[in-house]
CSV table of C-alpha atoms in Angstrom, one decimal:
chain,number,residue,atom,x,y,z
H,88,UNK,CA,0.0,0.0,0.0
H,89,UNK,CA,1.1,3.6,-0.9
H,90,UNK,CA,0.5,4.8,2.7
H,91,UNK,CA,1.5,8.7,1.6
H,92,UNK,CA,-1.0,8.9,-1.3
H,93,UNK,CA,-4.1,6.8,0.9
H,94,UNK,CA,-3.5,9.1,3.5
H,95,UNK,CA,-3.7,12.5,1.4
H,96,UNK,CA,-6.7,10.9,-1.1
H,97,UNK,CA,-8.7,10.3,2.7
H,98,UNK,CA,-8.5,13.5,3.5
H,99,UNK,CA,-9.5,15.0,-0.3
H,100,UNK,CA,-12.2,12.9,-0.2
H,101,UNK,CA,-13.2,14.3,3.2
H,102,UNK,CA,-12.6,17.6,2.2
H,103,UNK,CA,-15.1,16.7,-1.2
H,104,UNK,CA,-17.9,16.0,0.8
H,105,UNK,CA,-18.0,18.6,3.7
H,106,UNK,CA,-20.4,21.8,3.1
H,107,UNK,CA,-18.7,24.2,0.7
H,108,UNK,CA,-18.2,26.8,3.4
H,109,UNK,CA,-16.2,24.8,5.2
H,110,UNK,CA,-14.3,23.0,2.3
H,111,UNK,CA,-11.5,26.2,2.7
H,112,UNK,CA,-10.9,25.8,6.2
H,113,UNK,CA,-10.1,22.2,5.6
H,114,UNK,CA,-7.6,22.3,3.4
H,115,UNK,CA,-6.1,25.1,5.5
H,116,UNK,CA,-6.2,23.4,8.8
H,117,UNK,CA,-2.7,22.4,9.0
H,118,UNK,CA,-1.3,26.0,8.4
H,119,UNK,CA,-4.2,26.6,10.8
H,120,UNK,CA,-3.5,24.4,13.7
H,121,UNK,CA,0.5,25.8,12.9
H,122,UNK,CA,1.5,22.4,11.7
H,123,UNK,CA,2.4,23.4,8.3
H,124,UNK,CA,4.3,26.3,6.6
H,125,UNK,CA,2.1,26.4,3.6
H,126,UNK,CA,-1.7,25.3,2.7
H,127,UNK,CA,0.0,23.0,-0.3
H,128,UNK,CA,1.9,20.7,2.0
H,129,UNK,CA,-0.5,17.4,2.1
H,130,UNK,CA,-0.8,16.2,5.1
H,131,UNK,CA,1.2,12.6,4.2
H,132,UNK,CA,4.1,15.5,4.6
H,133,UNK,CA,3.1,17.4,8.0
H,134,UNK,CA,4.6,14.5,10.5
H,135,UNK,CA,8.2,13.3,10.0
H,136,UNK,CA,6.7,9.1,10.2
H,137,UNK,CA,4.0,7.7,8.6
H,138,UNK,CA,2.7,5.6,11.5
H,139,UNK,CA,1.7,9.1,13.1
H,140,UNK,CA,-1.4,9.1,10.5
H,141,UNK,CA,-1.5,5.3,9.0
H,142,UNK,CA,-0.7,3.3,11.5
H,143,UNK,CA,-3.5,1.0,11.2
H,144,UNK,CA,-2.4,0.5,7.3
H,145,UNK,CA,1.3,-0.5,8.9
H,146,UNK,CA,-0.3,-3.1,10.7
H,147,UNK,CA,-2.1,-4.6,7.9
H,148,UNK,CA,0.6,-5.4,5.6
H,149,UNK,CA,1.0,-8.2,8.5
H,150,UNK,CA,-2.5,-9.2,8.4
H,151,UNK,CA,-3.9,-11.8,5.8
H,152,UNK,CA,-7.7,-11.1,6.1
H,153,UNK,CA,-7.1,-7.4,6.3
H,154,UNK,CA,-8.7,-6.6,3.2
H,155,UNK,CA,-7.9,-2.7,1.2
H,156,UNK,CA,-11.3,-1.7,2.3
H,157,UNK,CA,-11.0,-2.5,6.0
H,158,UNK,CA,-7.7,-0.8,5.8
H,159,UNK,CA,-8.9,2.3,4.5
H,160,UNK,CA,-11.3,2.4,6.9
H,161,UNK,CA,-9.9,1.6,9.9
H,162,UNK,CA,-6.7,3.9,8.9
H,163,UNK,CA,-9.6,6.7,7.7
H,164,UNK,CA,-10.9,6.5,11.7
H,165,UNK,CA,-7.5,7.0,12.4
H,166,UNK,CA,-6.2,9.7,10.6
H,167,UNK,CA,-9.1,12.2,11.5
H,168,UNK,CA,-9.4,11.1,15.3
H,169,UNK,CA,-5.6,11.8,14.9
H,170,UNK,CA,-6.0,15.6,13.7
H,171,UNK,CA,-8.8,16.4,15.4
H,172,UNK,CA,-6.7,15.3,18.8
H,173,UNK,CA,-3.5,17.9,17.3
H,174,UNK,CA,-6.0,20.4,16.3
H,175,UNK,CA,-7.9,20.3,19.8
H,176,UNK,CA,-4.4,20.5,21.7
H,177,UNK,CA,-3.3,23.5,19.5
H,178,UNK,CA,-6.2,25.2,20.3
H,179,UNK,CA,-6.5,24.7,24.1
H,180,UNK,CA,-2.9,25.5,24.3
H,181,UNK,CA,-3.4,28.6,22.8
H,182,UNK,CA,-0.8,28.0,19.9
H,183,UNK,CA,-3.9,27.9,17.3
H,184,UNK,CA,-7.1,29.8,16.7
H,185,UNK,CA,-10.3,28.1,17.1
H,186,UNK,CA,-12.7,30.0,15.2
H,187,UNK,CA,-16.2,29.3,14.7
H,188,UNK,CA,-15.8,27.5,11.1
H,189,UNK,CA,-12.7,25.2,12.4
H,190,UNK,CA,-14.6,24.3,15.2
H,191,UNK,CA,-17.2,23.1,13.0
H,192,UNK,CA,-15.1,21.5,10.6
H,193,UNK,CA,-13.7,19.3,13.9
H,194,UNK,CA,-17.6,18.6,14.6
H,195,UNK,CA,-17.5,17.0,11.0
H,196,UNK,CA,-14.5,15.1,11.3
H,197,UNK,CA,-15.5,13.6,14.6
H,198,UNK,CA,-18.6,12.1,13.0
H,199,UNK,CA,-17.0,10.8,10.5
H,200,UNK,CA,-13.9,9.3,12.7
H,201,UNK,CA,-16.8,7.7,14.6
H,202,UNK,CA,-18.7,6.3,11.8
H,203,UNK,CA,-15.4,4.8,9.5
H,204,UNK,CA,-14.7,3.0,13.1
H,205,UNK,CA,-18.1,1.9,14.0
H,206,UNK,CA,-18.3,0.5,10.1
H,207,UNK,CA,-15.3,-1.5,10.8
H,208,UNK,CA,-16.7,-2.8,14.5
H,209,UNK,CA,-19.8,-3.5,14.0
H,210,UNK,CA,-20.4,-1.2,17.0
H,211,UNK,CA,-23.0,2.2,17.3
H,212,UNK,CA,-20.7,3.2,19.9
H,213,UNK,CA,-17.7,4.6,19.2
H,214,UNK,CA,-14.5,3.9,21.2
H,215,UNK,CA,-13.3,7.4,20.1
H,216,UNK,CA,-15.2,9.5,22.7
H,217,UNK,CA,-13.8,7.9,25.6
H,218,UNK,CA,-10.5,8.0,24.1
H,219,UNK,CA,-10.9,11.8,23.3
H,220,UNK,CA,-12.2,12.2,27.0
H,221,UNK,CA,-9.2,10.8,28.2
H,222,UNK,CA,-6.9,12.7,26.4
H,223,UNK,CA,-8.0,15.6,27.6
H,224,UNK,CA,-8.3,14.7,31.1
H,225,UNK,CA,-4.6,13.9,30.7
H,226,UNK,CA,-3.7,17.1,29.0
H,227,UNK,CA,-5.5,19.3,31.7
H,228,UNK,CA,-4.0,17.2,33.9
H,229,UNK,CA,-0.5,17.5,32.6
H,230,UNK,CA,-1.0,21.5,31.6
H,231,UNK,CA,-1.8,22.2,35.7
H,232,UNK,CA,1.0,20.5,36.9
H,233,UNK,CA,3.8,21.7,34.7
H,234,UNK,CA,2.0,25.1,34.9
H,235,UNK,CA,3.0,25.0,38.9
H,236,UNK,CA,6.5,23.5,38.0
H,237,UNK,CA,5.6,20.2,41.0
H,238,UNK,CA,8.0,17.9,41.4
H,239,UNK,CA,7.0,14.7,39.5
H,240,UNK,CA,8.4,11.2,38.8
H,241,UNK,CA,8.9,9.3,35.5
H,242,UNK,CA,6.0,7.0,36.6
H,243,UNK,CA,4.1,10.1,36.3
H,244,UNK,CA,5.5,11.2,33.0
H,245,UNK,CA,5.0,7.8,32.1
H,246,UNK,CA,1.1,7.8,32.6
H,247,UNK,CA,0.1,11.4,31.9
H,248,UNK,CA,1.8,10.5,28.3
H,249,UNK,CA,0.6,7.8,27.4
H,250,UNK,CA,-3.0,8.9,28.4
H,251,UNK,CA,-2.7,11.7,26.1
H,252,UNK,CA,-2.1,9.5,23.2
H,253,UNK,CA,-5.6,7.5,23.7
H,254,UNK,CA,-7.0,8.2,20.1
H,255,UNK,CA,-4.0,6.4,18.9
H,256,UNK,CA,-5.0,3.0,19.6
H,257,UNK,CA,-9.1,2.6,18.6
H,258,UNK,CA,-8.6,1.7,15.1
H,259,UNK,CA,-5.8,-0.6,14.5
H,260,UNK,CA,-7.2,-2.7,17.4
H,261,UNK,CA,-10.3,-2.4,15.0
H,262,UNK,CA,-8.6,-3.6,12.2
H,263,UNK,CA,-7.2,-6.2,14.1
H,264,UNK,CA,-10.3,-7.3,15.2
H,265,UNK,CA,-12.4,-7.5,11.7
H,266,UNK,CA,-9.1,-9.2,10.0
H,267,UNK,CA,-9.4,-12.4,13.1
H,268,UNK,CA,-6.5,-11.9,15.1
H,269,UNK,CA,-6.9,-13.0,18.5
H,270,UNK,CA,-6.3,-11.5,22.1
H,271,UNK,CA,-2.9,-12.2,22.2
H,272,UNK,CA,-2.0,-10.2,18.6
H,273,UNK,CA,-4.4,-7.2,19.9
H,274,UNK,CA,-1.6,-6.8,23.1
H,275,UNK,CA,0.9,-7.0,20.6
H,276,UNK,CA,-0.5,-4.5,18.6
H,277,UNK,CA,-1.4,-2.1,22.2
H,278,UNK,CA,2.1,-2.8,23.4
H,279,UNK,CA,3.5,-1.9,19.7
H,280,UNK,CA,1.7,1.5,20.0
H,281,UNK,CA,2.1,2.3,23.3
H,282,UNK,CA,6.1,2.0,23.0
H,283,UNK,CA,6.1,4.3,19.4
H,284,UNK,CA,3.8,6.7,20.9
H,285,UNK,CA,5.5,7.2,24.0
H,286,UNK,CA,8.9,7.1,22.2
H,287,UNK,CA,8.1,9.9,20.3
H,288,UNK,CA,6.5,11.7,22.8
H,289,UNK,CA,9.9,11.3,25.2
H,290,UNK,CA,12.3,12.6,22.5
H,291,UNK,CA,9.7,15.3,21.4
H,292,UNK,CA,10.0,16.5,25.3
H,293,UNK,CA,13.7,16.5,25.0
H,294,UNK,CA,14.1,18.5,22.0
H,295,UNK,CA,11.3,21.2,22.6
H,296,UNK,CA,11.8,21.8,26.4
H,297,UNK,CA,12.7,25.0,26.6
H,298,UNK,CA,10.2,26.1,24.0
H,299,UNK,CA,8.0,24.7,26.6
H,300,UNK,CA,8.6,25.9,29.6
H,301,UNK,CA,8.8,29.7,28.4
H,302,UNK,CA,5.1,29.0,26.9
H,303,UNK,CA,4.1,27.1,30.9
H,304,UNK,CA,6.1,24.4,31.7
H,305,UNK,CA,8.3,21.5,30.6
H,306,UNK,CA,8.4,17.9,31.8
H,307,UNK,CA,12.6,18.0,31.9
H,308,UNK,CA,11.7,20.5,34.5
H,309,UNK,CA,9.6,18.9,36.7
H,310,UNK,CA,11.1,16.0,36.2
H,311,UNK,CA,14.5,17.4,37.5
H,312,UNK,CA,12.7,18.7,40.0
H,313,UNK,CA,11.3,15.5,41.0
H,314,UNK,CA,15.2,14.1,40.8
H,315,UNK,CA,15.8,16.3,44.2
H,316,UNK,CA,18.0,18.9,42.2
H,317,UNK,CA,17.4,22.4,43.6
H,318,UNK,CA,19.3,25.7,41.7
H,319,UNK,CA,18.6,28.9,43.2
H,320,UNK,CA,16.1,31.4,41.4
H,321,UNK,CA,16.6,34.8,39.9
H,322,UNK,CA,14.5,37.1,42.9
H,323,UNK,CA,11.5,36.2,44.1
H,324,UNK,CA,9.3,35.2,41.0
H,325,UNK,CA,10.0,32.9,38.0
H,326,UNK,CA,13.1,31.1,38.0
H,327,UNK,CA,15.0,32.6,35.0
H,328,UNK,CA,16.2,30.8,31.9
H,329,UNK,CA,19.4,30.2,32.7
H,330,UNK,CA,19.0,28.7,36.2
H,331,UNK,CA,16.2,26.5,34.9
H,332,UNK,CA,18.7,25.4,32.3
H,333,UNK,CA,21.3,24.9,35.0
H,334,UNK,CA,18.5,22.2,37.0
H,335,UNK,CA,17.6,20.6,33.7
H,336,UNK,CA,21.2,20.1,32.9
H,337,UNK,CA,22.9,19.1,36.0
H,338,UNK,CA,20.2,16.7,36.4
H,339,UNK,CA,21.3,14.6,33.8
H,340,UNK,CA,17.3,14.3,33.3
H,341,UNK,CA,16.8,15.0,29.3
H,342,UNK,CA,19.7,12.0,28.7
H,343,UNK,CA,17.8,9.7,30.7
H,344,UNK,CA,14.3,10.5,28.4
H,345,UNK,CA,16.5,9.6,25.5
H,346,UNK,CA,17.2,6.6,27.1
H,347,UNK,CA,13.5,5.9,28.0
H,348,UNK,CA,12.5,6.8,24.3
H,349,UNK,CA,14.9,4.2,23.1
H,350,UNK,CA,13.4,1.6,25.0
H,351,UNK,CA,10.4,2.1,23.8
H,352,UNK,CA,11.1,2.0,20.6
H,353,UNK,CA,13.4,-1.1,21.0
H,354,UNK,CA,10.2,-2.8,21.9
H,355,UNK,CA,8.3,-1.8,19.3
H,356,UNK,CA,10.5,-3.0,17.0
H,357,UNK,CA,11.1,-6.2,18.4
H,358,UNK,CA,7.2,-6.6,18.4
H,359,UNK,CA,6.1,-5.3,15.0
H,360,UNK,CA,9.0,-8.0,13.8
H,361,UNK,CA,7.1,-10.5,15.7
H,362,UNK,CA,3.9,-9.6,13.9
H,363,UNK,CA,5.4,-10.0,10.7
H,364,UNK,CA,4.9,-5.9,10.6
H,365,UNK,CA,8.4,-5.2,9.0
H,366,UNK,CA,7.9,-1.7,7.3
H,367,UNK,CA,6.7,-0.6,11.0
H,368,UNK,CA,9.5,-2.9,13.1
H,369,UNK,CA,12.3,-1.5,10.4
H,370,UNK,CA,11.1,2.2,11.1
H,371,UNK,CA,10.9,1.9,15.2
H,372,UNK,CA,14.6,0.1,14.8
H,373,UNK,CA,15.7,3.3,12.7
H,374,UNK,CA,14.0,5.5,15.9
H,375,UNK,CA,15.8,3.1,18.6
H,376,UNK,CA,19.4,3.8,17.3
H,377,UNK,CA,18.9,7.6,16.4
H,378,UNK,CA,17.3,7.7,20.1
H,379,UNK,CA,20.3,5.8,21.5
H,380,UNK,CA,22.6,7.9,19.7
H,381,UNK,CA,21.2,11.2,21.3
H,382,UNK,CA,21.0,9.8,24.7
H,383,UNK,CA,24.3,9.4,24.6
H,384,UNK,CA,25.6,12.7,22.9
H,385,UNK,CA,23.4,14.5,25.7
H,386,UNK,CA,25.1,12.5,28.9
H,387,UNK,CA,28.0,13.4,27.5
H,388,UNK,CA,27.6,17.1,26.3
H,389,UNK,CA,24.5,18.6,28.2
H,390,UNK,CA,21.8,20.4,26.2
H,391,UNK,CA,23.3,18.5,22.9
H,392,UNK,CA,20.1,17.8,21.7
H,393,UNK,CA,18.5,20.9,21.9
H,394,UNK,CA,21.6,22.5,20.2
H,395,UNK,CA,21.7,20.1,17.7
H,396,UNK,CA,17.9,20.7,17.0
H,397,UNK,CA,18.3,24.4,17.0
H,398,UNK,CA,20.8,23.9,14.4
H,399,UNK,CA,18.9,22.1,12.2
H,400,UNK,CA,16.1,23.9,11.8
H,401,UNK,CA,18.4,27.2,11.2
H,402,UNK,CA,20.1,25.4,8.3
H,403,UNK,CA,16.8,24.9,7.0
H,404,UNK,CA,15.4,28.3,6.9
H,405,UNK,CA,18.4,29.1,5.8
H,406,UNK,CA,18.5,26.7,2.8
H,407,UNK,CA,15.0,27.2,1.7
């Protein structure tokens, strides 16, 4: 399957048959929602994986009974509840607009995340509106206790993020389910997800931390925090920069969520092999040893990763 091109002809065909009002705003909701430079970039280009959107079609190629349609189903379920969960964090984070039209259009994708889902099911409930509920739970959650910059543990990281990534699972344990695999393929698959999603959620923490704490909070902060690692503060109000940098860094904390994201992503792998998912365990390898890579450039050279980020997206500005 041409994952890219099913991805970006779901979402055309979505856009075809929304009211015409809203057809603009559509096409437009990844600049929108800040997740895109331009309105052209499809949205098979937004993310940096393709598992982000068609993760359910990654599974498939390991499933016999899985047939095109089921997969486009299941993976169309997945994609929307998948945007609709970015759009709805951009928003309530204040990084995006939610104007009357978009929230809408999110109205219209929700109905038909929860139809595509209850086709493949069998169901008239949809799993989605739990999962949504939970994810935002989480993200309240998580938002209030950065905000206050509490002490926390990784057992707490841990659980607020993979909470937060609820939406990701519904549909490829669909699709597992109307292709005959049994209970012990449907962990697989959980256990699969749970170690990508958190694996990219533990090295996205590392490289955008201080982008995050200047807009609330940050986990590395927190998280150092909750390592028993105290640096004095600039007068009596918010820590400054600089001393928050000197916790984060002295704590040795973002080279140990490398280390975490690696081994998530080690398990993936190992597990999507298992499955016979090899385009999906060949990817979450690819993840494991860049992850293991940065873990150990940043014990060795604190803040490396965000440097090295920082860099990277100056040389591209600067080359485009």
């Amino acid at each position: 399957m041409d994952f890219s091109n099913n991805v970006d002809a779901i979402w055309n065909a979505f856009c075809d048959e929304l009211p015409l009002d809203l057809q603009p705003h559509a096409r437009a909701l990844a600049v929108g929602m800040v997740l895109a430079p331009l309105p052209e970039i499809p949205w098979s280009m937004v993310f940096k994986n393709e598992v982000t959107l068609a993760a359910p079609a990654l599974f498939a190629t390991a499933m016999p009974q899985a047939t095109r349609q089921m997969t486009m189903i299941a993976t169309t379920a997945h994609m929307l509840a998948v945007i609709v969960a970015f759009a709805t964090d951009r928003m309530l984070d204040g990084q995006a607009e939610g104007s009357p039209q978009v929230l809408r259009l999110l109205e219209h994708m929700r109905v038909e995340r929860d139809r595509a889902i209850c086709e493949l099911t069998g169901s008239e409930v949809s799993p989605y509106q739990d999962a949504e509920y939970s994810a935002l739970c989480a993200i309240n959650t998580e938002r209030i206790l950065l905000h206050h910059g509490i002490a926390l543990s990784f057992s707490d990281y841990s659980k607020l993020s993979l909470a937060k990534q609820a939406v990701a699972f519904p549909a490829s344990l669909a699709l597992a389910r109307a292709a005959g695999w049994d209970g012990r393929h449907k962990r697989a698959i959980e256990s699969v997800l749970r170690g990508i999603v958190l694996g990219l959620q533990f090295h996205d923490d590392v490289v955008d931390w201080e982008d995050d704490w200047n807009k609330g909070g940050a986990w590395a902060v927190s998280l150092g925090r909750g390592l028993a690692i105290r640096e004095s503060a600039s007068g009596s109000g918010m820590p400054n920069v600089e001393s928050v940098r000197r916790l984060v860094h002295r704590s040795g904390v973002l080279a140990t969520m490398m280390t975490m994201a690696r081994w998530r992503y080690r398990m993936a792998a190992r597990l999507a092999s298992l499955l016979g998912a090899d385009r999906l365990s060949g990817w979450a390898r690819e993840q494991e040893l860049t992850a293991a890579e940065l873990a150990e450039r940043e014990g060795n050279s604190a803040g490396y990763v965000v440097r090295a980020h920082q860099l990277s997206s100056w040389a591209t500005e600067v080359i485009e």
